[in-house]
Amino acid sequence: MAPEGAFKNRAKTGATLEEVARHAGVSPATVSRCLNSPDLVRPALKSKVEAAIRLLDYVPHGGARSLASRRSRMIGAIFPILDTTLFGRTLEALQQEVGEAGYTLVVASYGYDLEREQHHVRNLLTSGIDALVLVGGIRDDSVYRLIERNGVPYVLIWISESDGERPCIGFDNAEAARRAARHLLDMGHSRIGVISGFVKDNDRAAARIAGTRSALAEQGLTLDESLVLERPFGSTEGREAFRLLMTRRPRPTAVICGSEPFAYGALFEAQALGLKVPDEVSITGFDDFWLAAQMTPGLTTVRTPQSEMGRLAGRHLLSVLAGEEAVPPSPLDVELIVRGSTGPPPADAP
Amino acid sequence: MAPEGAFKNRAKTGATLEEVARHAGVSPATVSRCLNSPDLVRPALKSKVEAAIRLLDYVPHGGARSLASRRSRMIGAIFPILDTTLFGRTLEALQQEVGEAGYTLVVASYGYDLEREQHHVRNLLTSGIDALVLVGGIRDDSVYRLIERNGVPYVLIWISESDGERPCIGFDNAEAARRAARHLLDMGHSRIGVISGFVKDNDRAAARIAGTRSALAEQGLTLDESLVLERPFGSTEGREAFRLLMTRRPRPTAVICGSEPFAYGALFEAQALGLKVPDEVSITGFDDFWLAAQMTPGLTTVRTPQSEMGRLAGRHLLSVLAGEEAVPPSPLDVELIVRGSTGPPPADAP
DNA sequence: CTGTTAGCGCGTTCAA
DNA sequence: TTGAACGCGCTAACAG
């Protein structure tokens, strides 16, 4: 019922700076100054202008402003997903940090689909963002080129590229996984299963598996590839993968989960299978969301600096935009949180 | 170490439409058309233009574009919080819906602080958003006036204002809570506790309590106000509130949680207290996040149309922007999901 | 189908 | 301390 001729009713635009000037009996330039450098304006005039602004519900036109000043006061952030809790804290902290500085946050999510991410990069650049936050480092070089050619500063979060080629604010995913693995190895485990997100196009997931592998190597062990399962992130997927791992013979005595929802699922499934945790099987998570501490047994996990990455990414970009010589901080720390879900392997293990 | 003189290094701007035109040997208008209505351009020219665009990594300047066209292709959304899973699905669905239409999403969060929300409204309007999504309906009239005076269409989500004064896309929170309450009443409960978010400035929380109260009234019962606890959202707060409720005498035989994290906490705490659910106490949630189905016992809860609200809000605004005569849909349905956390009250209850 | 011509609303010179 | 004039990059009329 919507014939295509029905377009064209452009909303009445709000008041303009010039109208405000007229109402206040001053020049447009003065109104502009009231907004941008109030100290340069005599208080008497300033209050007249402010009254006019309120009277007209005047809001500056960001487009015009960014056209004239070459800055939009917007910062973009592109996340793999938004609907889970995975990036929630990072997003919240980032929004807070830039919001306090008067910046506005533009977000997008791409469902781990690099093509969609690239599309979003274009869109956000068009929107005129002054800076950009991206997750991880895997993407086509052309995307980086595009960003750089447009003079937009950016940071990659959730990773710490050791080669320092691009500015990163995050932690060493491999080392984090290594911590969890060493913890299990120290307790005597040697047959270890892994539930991971898809490694393709995801350097965090890849690094975590690599870290696990290297921890085993330190002990002269190798990771049995048949015990490495890749799944879409989610607790249901974790349950299913865990069940599968438990059918392998000899059965793994511990399972390292590359993302915490997997671990929740594994723990629930262990309970459903009647497997005692940690007596019969140990489980580790990755991130330490609120649920990890509430479950019984509590989940042993690696705590990642989720909020801090958001906060620091914002702060870094703001200072770059302020013209400061900012260097990204060195890799952030992670912490192994030992709770009840891990223990020595069962005595009768092979 | 950052002296204040260190400003002013404006990034080199990207290529302009005019440069593209020059490289392609056509007029600026033609380049513009290639971008906005490609069908009006002869293929031969179009491909020359596209080549030039790629060559220069040209990205249109959104500011200039919005100045000239009076539309920014950005939509704003302001949420109470972003770091929990509460609005995650709504956000994801909204982003997806508007993203597919080539729009960009600008988000902000205000921690349930109305002043901060107002601030964000101003900021987003300045950014030039074409439309706005807000959660709930409680805010100063001046905010609505500001939005309307600037000609920006908006919707309120997560509520359904019966008086229809403003466009809403959501569900009836009172009715939803009434469902949960009736379910308990039908099983014979009469002494019911409530754990709620703060009612001040939160119409969703208020409506849910009101709904509970009215369901009791239908049975000639009244809600004991000493059994109504308001807390910040969170499972830890749920645990603590639940523990307190369990010390009341006579002890409530059921607890209605106005937000699901409360219910998770209550369930964990019941377990810690050695209280059998549902034999000794019944618990209901609100929203039906993934965890509800995974716990043991499963959580009886009211499933809210989280994704749908995001999707429909986006769709509605897009059609308004397209100049269509769009009316917001009628209130969406909620569904009572009965799982193991509810049952009849203990036989020895008063 | 394509080019020409005007602004869109604002920040920023420069003089006064 | 204030005002006048210019142009940022683009879209939208209008001609051709």
mmCIF file with all atom_site columns, N, CA and C (backbone and C1' of nucleotides) in Angstrom, chain B residues 17 32 36 58 61 64-65 68, chain D residues 8-15:
data_model
loop_
_atom_site.group_PDB
_atom_site.id
_atom_site.type_symbol
_atom_site.label_atom_id
_atom_site.label_alt_id
_atom_site.label_comp_id
_atom_site.label_asym_id
_atom_site.label_entity_id
_atom_site.label_seq_id
_atom_site.pdbx_PDB_ins_code
_atom_site.Cartn_x
_atom_site.Cartn_y
_atom_site.Cartn_z
_atom_site.occupancy
_atom_site.B_iso_or_equiv
_atom_site.pdbx_formal_charge
_atom_site.auth_seq_id
_atom_site.auth_comp_id
_atom_site.auth_asym_id
_atom_site.auth_atom_id
_atom_site.pdbx_PDB_model_num
ATOM 1  N N     . LEU B 1 17 ? 35.245 14.856 -4.135  1.00 0.00 ? 17 LEU B N     1
ATOM 2  C CA    . LEU B 1 17 ? 34.449 14.477 -5.301  1.00 0.00 ? 17 LEU B CA    1
ATOM 3  C C     . LEU B 1 17 ? 34.960 15.188 -6.553  1.00 0.00 ? 17 LEU B C     1
ATOM 4  N N     . SER B 1 32 ? 28.634 12.597 -8.476  1.00 0.00 ? 32 SER B N     1
ATOM 5  C CA    . SER B 1 32 ? 27.584 12.563 -7.471  1.00 0.00 ? 32 SER B CA    1
ATOM 6  C C     . SER B 1 32 ? 26.482 11.594 -7.884  1.00 0.00 ? 32 SER B C     1
ATOM 7  N N     . ASN B 1 36 ? 24.772 8.318  -6.055  1.00 0.00 ? 36 ASN B N     1
ATOM 8  C CA    . ASN B 1 36 ? 23.427 8.379  -5.495  1.00 0.00 ? 36 ASN B CA    1
ATOM 9  C C     . ASN B 1 36 ? 22.322 7.808  -6.374  1.00 0.00 ? 36 ASN B C     1
ATOM 10 N N     . TYR B 1 58 ? 38.623 7.223  -2.612  1.00 0.00 ? 58 TYR B N     1
ATOM 11 C CA    . TYR B 1 58 ? 37.696 8.313  -2.307  1.00 0.00 ? 58 TYR B CA    1
ATOM 12 C C     . TYR B 1 58 ? 36.551 7.847  -1.412  1.00 0.00 ? 58 TYR B C     1
ATOM 13 N N     . HIS B 1 61 ? 32.277 12.843 1.719   1.00 0.00 ? 61 HIS B N     1
ATOM 14 C CA    . HIS B 1 61 ? 32.302 13.579 2.979   1.00 0.00 ? 61 HIS B CA    1
ATOM 15 C C     . HIS B 1 61 ? 30.877 13.724 3.507   1.00 0.00 ? 61 HIS B C     1
ATOM 16 N N     . ALA B 1 64 ? 29.468 17.286 4.305   1.00 0.00 ? 64 ALA B N     1
ATOM 17 C CA    . ALA B 1 64 ? 29.066 18.047 3.127   1.00 0.00 ? 64 ALA B CA    1
ATOM 18 C C     . ALA B 1 64 ? 27.777 17.480 2.560   1.00 0.00 ? 64 ALA B C     1
ATOM 19 N N     . ARG B 1 65 ? 27.733 16.182 2.551   1.00 0.00 ? 65 ARG B N     1
ATOM 20 C CA    . ARG B 1 65 ? 26.568 15.522 2.003   1.00 0.00 ? 65 ARG B CA    1
ATOM 21 C C     . ARG B 1 65 ? 25.307 15.868 2.801   1.00 0.00 ? 65 ARG B C     1
ATOM 22 N N     . ALA B 1 68 ? 24.193 19.430 2.230   1.00 0.00 ? 68 ALA B N     1
ATOM 23 C CA    . ALA B 1 68 ? 23.540 19.679 0.948   1.00 0.00 ? 68 ALA B CA    1
ATOM 24 C C     . ALA B 1 68 ? 22.202 18.957 0.820   1.00 0.00 ? 68 ALA B C     1
ATOM 25 P P     . DC  D 2 8  ? 37.185 25.553 -0.698  1.00 0.00 ? 8  DC  D P     1
ATOM 26 O "O5'" . DC  D 2 8  ? 37.020 24.310 0.272   1.00 0.00 ? 8  DC  D "O5'" 1
ATOM 27 C "C5'" . DC  D 2 8  ? 37.696 24.226 1.519   1.00 0.00 ? 8  DC  D "C5'" 1
ATOM 28 C "C4'" . DC  D 2 8  ? 36.817 23.483 2.509   1.00 0.00 ? 8  DC  D "C4'" 1
ATOM 29 C "C3'" . DC  D 2 8  ? 36.079 22.316 1.875   1.00 0.00 ? 8  DC  D "C3'" 1
ATOM 30 O "O3'" . DC  D 2 8  ? 36.817 21.125 2.144   1.00 0.00 ? 8  DC  D "O3'" 1
ATOM 31 C "C1'" . DC  D 2 8  ? 34.623 23.652 3.271   1.00 0.00 ? 8  DC  D "C1'" 1
ATOM 32 P P     . DG  D 2 9  ? 37.329 20.201 0.942   1.00 0.00 ? 9  DG  D P     1
ATOM 33 O "O5'" . DG  D 2 9  ? 36.000 19.432 0.545   1.00 0.00 ? 9  DG  D "O5'" 1
ATOM 34 C "C5'" . DG  D 2 9  ? 35.405 18.561 1.485   1.00 0.00 ? 9  DG  D "C5'" 1
ATOM 35 C "C4'" . DG  D 2 9  ? 34.051 18.148 0.958   1.00 0.00 ? 9  DG  D "C4'" 1
ATOM 36 C "C3'" . DG  D 2 9  ? 34.070 17.526 -0.438  1.00 0.00 ? 9  DG  D "C3'" 1
ATOM 37 O "O3'" . DG  D 2 9  ? 33.422 16.272 -0.335  1.00 0.00 ? 9  DG  D "O3'" 1
ATOM 38 C "C1'" . DG  D 2 9  ? 32.432 19.238 -0.309  1.00 0.00 ? 9  DG  D "C1'" 1
ATOM 39 P P     . DC  D 2 10 ? 33.017 15.444 -1.634  1.00 0.00 ? 10 DC  D P     1
ATOM 40 O "O5'" . DC  D 2 10 ? 31.490 15.806 -1.768  1.00 0.00 ? 10 DC  D "O5'" 1
ATOM 41 C "C5'" . DC  D 2 10 ? 30.599 15.459 -0.697  1.00 0.00 ? 10 DC  D "C5'" 1
ATOM 42 C "C4'" . DC  D 2 10 ? 29.283 16.150 -0.884  1.00 0.00 ? 10 DC  D "C4'" 1
ATOM 43 C "C3'" . DC  D 2 10 ? 28.481 15.673 -2.080  1.00 0.00 ? 10 DC  D "C3'" 1
ATOM 44 O "O3'" . DC  D 2 10 ? 27.491 14.744 -1.625  1.00 0.00 ? 10 DC  D "O3'" 1
ATOM 45 C "C1'" . DC  D 2 10 ? 28.430 18.056 -1.829  1.00 0.00 ? 10 DC  D "C1'" 1
ATOM 46 P P     . DT  D 2 11 ? 26.624 13.985 -2.724  1.00 0.00 ? 11 DT  D P     1
ATOM 47 O "O5'" . DT  D 2 11 ? 25.364 14.961 -2.884  1.00 0.00 ? 11 DT  D "O5'" 1
ATOM 48 C "C5'" . DT  D 2 11 ? 24.525 15.175 -1.759  1.00 0.00 ? 11 DT  D "C5'" 1
ATOM 49 C "C4'" . DT  D 2 11 ? 23.434 16.156 -2.121  1.00 0.00 ? 11 DT  D "C4'" 1
ATOM 50 C "C3'" . DT  D 2 11 ? 22.448 15.683 -3.181  1.00 0.00 ? 11 DT  D "C3'" 1
ATOM 51 O "O3'" . DT  D 2 11 ? 21.180 16.124 -2.753  1.00 0.00 ? 11 DT  D "O3'" 1
ATOM 52 C "C1'" . DT  D 2 11 ? 23.404 17.719 -3.859  1.00 0.00 ? 11 DT  D "C1'" 1
ATOM 53 P P     . DA  D 2 12 ? 19.859 15.666 -3.480  1.00 0.00 ? 12 DA  D P     1
ATOM 54 O "O5'" . DA  D 2 12 ? 19.419 17.001 -4.224  1.00 0.00 ? 12 DA  D "O5'" 1
ATOM 55 C "C5'" . DA  D 2 12 ? 19.303 18.202 -3.468  1.00 0.00 ? 12 DA  D "C5'" 1
ATOM 56 C "C4'" . DA  D 2 12 ? 18.841 19.307 -4.384  1.00 0.00 ? 12 DA  D "C4'" 1
ATOM 57 C "C3'" . DA  D 2 12 ? 17.812 18.872 -5.412  1.00 0.00 ? 12 DA  D "C3'" 1
ATOM 58 O "O3'" . DA  D 2 12 ? 16.936 19.955 -5.653  1.00 0.00 ? 12 DA  D "O3'" 1
ATOM 59 C "C1'" . DA  D 2 12 ? 19.752 19.601 -6.522  1.00 0.00 ? 12 DA  D "C1'" 1
ATOM 60 P P     . DA  D 2 13 ? 15.386 19.578 -6.028  1.00 0.00 ? 13 DA  D P     1
ATOM 61 O "O5'" . DA  D 2 13 ? 14.938 20.769 -6.957  1.00 0.00 ? 13 DA  D "O5'" 1
ATOM 62 C "C5'" . DA  D 2 13 ? 15.415 20.791 -8.247  1.00 0.00 ? 13 DA  D "C5'" 1
ATOM 63 C "C4'" . DA  D 2 13 ? 15.803 22.199 -8.586  1.00 0.00 ? 13 DA  D "C4'" 1
ATOM 64 C "C3'" . DA  D 2 13 ? 15.356 22.556 -9.991  1.00 0.00 ? 13 DA  D "C3'" 1
ATOM 65 O "O3'" . DA  D 2 13 ? 14.694 23.807 -10.004 1.00 0.00 ? 13 DA  D "O3'" 1
ATOM 66 C "C1'" . DA  D 2 13 ? 17.769 22.486 -9.789  1.00 0.00 ? 13 DA  D "C1'" 1
ATOM 67 P P     . DC  D 2 14 ? 13.646 23.985 -11.249 1.00 0.00 ? 14 DC  D P     1
ATOM 68 O "O5'" . DC  D 2 14 ? 14.611 24.357 -12.454 1.00 0.00 ? 14 DC  D "O5'" 1
ATOM 69 C "C5'" . DC  D 2 14 ? 15.563 25.404 -12.295 1.00 0.00 ? 14 DC  D "C5'" 1
ATOM 70 C "C4'" . DC  D 2 14 ? 16.650 25.260 -13.335 1.00 0.00 ? 14 DC  D "C4'" 1
ATOM 71 C "C3'" . DC  D 2 14 ? 16.120 25.076 -14.758 1.00 0.00 ? 14 DC  D "C3'" 1
ATOM 72 O "O3'" . DC  D 2 14 ? 16.283 26.295 -15.469 1.00 0.00 ? 14 DC  D "O3'" 1
ATOM 73 C "C1'" . DC  D 2 14 ? 18.010 23.672 -14.288 1.00 0.00 ? 14 DC  D "C1'" 1
ATOM 74 P P     . DA  D 2 15 ? 15.441 26.544 -16.810 1.00 0.00 ? 15 DA  D P     1
ATOM 75 O "O5'" . DA  D 2 15 ? 16.653 26.603 -17.837 1.00 0.00 ? 15 DA  D "O5'" 1
ATOM 76 C "C5'" . DA  D 2 15 ? 17.507 25.518 -17.850 1.00 0.00 ? 15 DA  D "C5'" 1
ATOM 77 C "C4'" . DA  D 2 15 ? 18.851 25.822 -18.464 1.00 0.00 ? 15 DA  D "C4'" 1
ATOM 78 C "C3'" . DA  D 2 15 ? 18.826 25.784 -19.993 1.00 0.00 ? 15 DA  D "C3'" 1
ATOM 79 O "O3'" . DA  D 2 15 ? 19.981 26.440 -20.486 1.00 0.00 ? 15 DA  D "O3'" 1
ATOM 80 C "C1'" . DA  D 2 15 ? 19.675 23.742 -19.103 1.00 0.00 ? 15 DA  D "C1'" 1
#
